[in-house]
Tab-separated table of C-alpha atoms (C1' of nucleotides) in Angstrom:
chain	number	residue	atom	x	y	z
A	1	UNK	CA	0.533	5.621	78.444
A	2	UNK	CA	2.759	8.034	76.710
A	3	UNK	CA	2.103	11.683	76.282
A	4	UNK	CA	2.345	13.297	72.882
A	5	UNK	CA	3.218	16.879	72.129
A	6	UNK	CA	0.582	19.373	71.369
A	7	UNK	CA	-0.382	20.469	67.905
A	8	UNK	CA	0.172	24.245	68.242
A	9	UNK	CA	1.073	25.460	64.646
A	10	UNK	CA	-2.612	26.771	64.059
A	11	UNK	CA	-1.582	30.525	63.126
A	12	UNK	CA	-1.052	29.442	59.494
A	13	UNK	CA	-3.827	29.718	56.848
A	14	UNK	CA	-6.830	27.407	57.298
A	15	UNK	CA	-6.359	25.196	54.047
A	16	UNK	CA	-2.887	24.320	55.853
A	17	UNK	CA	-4.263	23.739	59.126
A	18	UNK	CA	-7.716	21.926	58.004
A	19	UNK	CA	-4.703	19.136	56.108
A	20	UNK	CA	-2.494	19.487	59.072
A	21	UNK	CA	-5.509	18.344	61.526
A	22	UNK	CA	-6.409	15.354	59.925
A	23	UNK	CA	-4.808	12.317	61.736
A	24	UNK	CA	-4.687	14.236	65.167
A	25	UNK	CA	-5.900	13.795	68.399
A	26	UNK	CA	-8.159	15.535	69.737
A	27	UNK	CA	-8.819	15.436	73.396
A	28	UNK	CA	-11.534	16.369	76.043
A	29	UNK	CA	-10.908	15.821	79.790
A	30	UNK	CA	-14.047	14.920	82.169
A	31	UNK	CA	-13.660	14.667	85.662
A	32	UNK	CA	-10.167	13.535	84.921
A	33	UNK	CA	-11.057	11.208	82.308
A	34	UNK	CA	-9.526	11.365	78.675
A	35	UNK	CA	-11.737	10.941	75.778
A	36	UNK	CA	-10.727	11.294	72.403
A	37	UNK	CA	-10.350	10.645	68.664
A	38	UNK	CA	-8.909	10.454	66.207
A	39	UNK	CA	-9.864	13.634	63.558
A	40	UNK	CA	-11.060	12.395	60.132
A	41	UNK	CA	-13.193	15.256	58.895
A	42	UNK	CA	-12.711	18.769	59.432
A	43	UNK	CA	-13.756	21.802	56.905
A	44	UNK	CA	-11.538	25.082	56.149
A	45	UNK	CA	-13.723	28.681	56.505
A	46	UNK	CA	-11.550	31.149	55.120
A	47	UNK	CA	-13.221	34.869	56.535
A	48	UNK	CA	-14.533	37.961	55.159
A	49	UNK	CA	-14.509	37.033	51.532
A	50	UNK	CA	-16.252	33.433	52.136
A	51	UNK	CA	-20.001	33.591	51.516
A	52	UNK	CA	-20.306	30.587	53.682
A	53	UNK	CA	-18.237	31.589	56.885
A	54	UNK	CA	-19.474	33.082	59.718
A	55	UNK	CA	-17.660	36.468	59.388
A	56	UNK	CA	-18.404	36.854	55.711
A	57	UNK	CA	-18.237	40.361	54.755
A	58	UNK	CA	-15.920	41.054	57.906
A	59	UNK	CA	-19.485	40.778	59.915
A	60	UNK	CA	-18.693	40.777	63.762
A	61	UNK	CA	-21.281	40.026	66.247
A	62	UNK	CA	-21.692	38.860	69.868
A	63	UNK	CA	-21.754	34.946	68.418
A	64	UNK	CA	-19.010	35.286	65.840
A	65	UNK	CA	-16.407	37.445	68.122
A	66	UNK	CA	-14.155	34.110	69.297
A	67	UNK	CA	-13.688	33.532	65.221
A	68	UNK	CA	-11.740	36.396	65.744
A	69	UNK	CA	-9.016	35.538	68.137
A	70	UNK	CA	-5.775	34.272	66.988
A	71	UNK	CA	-4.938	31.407	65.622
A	72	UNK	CA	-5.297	28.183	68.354
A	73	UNK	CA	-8.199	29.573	69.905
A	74	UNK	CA	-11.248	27.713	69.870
A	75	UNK	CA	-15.186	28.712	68.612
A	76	UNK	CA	-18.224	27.174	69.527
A	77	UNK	CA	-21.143	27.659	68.239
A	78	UNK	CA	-25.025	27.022	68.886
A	79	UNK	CA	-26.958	26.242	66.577
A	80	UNK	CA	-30.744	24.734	65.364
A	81	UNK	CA	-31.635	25.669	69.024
A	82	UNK	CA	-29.702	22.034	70.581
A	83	UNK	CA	-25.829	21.517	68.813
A	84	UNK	CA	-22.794	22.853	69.340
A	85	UNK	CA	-20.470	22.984	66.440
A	86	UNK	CA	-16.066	22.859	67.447
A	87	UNK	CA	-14.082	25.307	65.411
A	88	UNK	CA	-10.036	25.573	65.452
A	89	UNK	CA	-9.593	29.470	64.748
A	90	UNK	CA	-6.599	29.834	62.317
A	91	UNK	CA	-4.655	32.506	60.951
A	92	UNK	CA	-3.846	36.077	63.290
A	93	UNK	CA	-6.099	37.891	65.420
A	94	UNK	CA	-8.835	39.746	63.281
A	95	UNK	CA	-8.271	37.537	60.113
A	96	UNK	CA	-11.959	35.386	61.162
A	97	UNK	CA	-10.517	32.074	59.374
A	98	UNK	CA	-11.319	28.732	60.884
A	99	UNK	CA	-11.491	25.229	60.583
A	100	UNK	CA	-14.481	23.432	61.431
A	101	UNK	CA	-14.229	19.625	63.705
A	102	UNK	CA	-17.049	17.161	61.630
A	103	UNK	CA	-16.068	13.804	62.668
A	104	UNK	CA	-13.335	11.980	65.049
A	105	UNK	CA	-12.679	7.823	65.074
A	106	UNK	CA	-13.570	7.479	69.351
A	107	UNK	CA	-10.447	5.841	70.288
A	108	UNK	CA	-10.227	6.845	74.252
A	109	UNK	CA	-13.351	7.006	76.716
A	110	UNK	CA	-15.703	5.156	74.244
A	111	UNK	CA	-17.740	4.317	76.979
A	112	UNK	CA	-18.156	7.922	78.414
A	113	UNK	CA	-19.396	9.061	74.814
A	114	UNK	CA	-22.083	6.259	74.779
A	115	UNK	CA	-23.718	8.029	77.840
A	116	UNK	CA	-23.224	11.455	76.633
A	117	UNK	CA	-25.158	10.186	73.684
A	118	UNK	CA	-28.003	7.688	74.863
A	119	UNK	CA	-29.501	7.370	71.344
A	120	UNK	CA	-26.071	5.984	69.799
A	121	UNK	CA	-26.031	2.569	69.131
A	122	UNK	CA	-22.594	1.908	67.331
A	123	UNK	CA	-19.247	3.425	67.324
A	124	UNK	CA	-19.875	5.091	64.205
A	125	UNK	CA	-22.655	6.986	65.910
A	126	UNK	CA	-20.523	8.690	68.518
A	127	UNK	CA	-18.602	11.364	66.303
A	128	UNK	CA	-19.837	11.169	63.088
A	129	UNK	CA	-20.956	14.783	62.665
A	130	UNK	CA	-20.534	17.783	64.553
A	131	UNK	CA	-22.572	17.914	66.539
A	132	UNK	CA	-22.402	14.469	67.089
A	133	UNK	CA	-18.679	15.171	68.141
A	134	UNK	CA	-19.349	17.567	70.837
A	135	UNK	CA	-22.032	16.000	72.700
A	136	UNK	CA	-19.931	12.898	72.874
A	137	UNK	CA	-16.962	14.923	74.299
A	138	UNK	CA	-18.868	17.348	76.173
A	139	UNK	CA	-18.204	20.484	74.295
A	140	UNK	CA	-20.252	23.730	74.588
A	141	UNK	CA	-20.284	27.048	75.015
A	142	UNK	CA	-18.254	27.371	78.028
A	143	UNK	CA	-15.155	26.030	76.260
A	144	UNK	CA	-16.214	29.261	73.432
A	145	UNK	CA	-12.683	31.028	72.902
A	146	UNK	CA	-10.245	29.173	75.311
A	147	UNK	CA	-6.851	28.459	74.362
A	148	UNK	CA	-6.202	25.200	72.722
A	149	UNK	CA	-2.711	25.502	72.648
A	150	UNK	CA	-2.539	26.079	77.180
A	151	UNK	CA	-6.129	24.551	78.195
A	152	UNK	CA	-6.509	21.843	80.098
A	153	UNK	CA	-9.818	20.907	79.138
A	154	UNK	CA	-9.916	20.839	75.489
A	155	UNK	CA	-6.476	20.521	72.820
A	156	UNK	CA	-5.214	18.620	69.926
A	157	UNK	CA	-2.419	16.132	70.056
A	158	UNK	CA	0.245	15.232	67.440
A	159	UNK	CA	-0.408	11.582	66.898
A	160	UNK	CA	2.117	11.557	64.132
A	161	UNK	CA	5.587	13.397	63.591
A	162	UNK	CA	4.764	14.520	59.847
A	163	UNK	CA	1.481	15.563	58.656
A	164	UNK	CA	-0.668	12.984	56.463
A	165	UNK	CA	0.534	12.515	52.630
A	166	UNK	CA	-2.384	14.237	50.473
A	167	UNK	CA	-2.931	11.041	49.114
A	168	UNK	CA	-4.648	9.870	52.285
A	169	UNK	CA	-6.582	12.902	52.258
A	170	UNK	CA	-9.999	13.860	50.075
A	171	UNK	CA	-10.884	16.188	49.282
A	172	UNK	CA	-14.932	17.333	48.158
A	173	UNK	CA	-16.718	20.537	48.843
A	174	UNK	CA	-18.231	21.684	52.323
A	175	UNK	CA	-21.434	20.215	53.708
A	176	UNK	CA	-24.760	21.734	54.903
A	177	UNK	CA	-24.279	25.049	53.382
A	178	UNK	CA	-27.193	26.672	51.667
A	179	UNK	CA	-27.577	26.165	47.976
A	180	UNK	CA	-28.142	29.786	47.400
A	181	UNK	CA	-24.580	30.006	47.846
A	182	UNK	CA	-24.366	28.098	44.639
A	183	UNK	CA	-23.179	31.607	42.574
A	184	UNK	CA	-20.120	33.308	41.918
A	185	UNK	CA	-19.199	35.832	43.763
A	186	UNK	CA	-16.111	38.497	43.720
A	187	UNK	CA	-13.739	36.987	45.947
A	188	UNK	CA	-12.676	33.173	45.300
A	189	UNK	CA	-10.158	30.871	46.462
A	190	UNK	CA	-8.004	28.496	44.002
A	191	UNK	CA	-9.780	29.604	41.105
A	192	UNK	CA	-13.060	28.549	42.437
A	193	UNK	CA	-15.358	31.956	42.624
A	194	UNK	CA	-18.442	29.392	44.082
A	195	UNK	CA	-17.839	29.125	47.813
A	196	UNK	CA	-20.677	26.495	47.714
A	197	UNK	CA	-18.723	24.313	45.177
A	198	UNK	CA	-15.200	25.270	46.967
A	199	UNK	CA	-12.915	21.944	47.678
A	200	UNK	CA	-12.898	22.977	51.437
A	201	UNK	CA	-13.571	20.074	53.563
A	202	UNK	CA	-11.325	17.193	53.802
A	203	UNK	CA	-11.706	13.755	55.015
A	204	UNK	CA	-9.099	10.854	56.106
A	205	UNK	CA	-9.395	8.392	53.030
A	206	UNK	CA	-11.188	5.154	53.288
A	207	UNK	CA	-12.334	6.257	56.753
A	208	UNK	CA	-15.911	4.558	58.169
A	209	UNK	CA	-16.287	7.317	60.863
A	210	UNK	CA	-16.862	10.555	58.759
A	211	UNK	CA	-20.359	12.089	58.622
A	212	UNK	CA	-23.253	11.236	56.592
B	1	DC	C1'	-38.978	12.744	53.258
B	2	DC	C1'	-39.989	16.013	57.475
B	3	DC	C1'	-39.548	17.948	62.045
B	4	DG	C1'	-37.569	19.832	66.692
B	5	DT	C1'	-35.479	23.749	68.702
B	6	DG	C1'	-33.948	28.527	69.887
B	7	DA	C1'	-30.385	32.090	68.993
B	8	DT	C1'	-29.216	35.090	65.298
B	9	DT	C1'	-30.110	37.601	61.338
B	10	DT	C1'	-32.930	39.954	58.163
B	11	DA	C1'	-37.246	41.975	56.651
B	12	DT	C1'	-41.053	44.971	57.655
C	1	DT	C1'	-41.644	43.452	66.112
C	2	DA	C1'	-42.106	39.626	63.021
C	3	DA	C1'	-40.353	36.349	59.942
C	4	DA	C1'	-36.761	33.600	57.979
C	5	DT	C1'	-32.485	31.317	58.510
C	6	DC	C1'	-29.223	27.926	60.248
C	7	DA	C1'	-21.451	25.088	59.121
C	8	DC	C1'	-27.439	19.628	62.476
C	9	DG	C1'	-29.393	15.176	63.993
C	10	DG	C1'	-33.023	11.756	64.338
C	11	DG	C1'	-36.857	9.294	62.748
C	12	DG	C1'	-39.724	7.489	58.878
DNA sequence: CCCGTGATTTAT
DNA sequence: TAAATCACGGGG
């Protein structure tokens, strides 16, 4: 098995790292063991002026403080009282931009994943959402604000020596977010002053393994 | 369609 | 202190 070089370059903006991700690897180690997959959904959360990120407004709490490491850090979240949610923080310290993990194709350890997630059936069900995602691969809190870039628990391999041509990317606006963030607000981001409505979450084209 | 589940956030 | 919310998933 050949090794592949790390995907480090996660200080630039999240829009660039979000497109960047797409096609990688990411990989989990248990008890020795890789498992991984391929990344084919991932959204962009781009900080204080984003109604729908975590540290809109600049807010900074106990929960949110990883969000605000540098870029190549990692955030996990808890949430509806049983997921975890993956981020990919972005950007420099204090900026609070990140890029959410939705869905990976399982390529390594598929049957690892299966028991972490007794109710899947198909491959499809593994890491099709994400919190699908983490409970395949084991992710939680204690991984909340390691280094991606040095750990060896958690990280993202380059699978491919360029970056994916947009036109095997799509791109649609983000998922789950609460529809009274369907206004305009003051700040915006490529002309779009509706965070809800935003073109912020991009999937691998043609892919069978992204969520919903 | 609805519900579980509990930390976090917001309202009183 | 109480109520509402939540970057979700599973079952009808």
């Amino acid at each position: 098995m050949p090794t592949f070089p790390r995907f480090t370059a996660m200080d630039a903006d999240p829009v660039t790292v979000a497109q960047r991700l797409v096609g990688q690897r990411l990989v989990r180690i248990i008890e020795g063991q890789r498992l991984s997959g391929i990344i084919v959904e991932v959204e962009a959360y781009l900080g204080s002026e984003d109604l729908a990120a975590h540290t809109a407004g600049g807010r900074r709490t106990v929960r949110n403080e990883a969000m605000y490491l540098p870029g190549g850090h990692a955030y996990v979240y808890f949430t509806y009282g049983m997921h975890h949610c993956l981020n990919v923080v972005c950007g420099q310290r204090d900026e609070g931009v990140a890029v959410l993990i939705r869905a990976l194709e399982p390529s390594e350890g598929v049957d690892a994943m299966f028991r972490n997630r007794p109710r899947a059936r198909h491959l499809v069900d593994l890491c099709s959402g994400p919190g699908k995602l983490t409970q395949s691969l084991q992710i939680d809190l204690h991984l909340n604000g390691i280094d991606l870039r040095s750990s060896d628990q958690l990280w993202v391999e380059r699978r491919r020596k360029n970056i994916l041509p947009p036109s095997q990317i799509e791109r649609t606006r983000r998922i789950g977010l609460n529809s009274q963030l369907n206004v305009d607000s003051l700040g915006n981001f490529d002309g779009f002053t509706n965070w809800w409505a935003a073109p912020l979450r991009f999937t691998l084209k043609n892919s069978q393994f992204i969520s919903r």
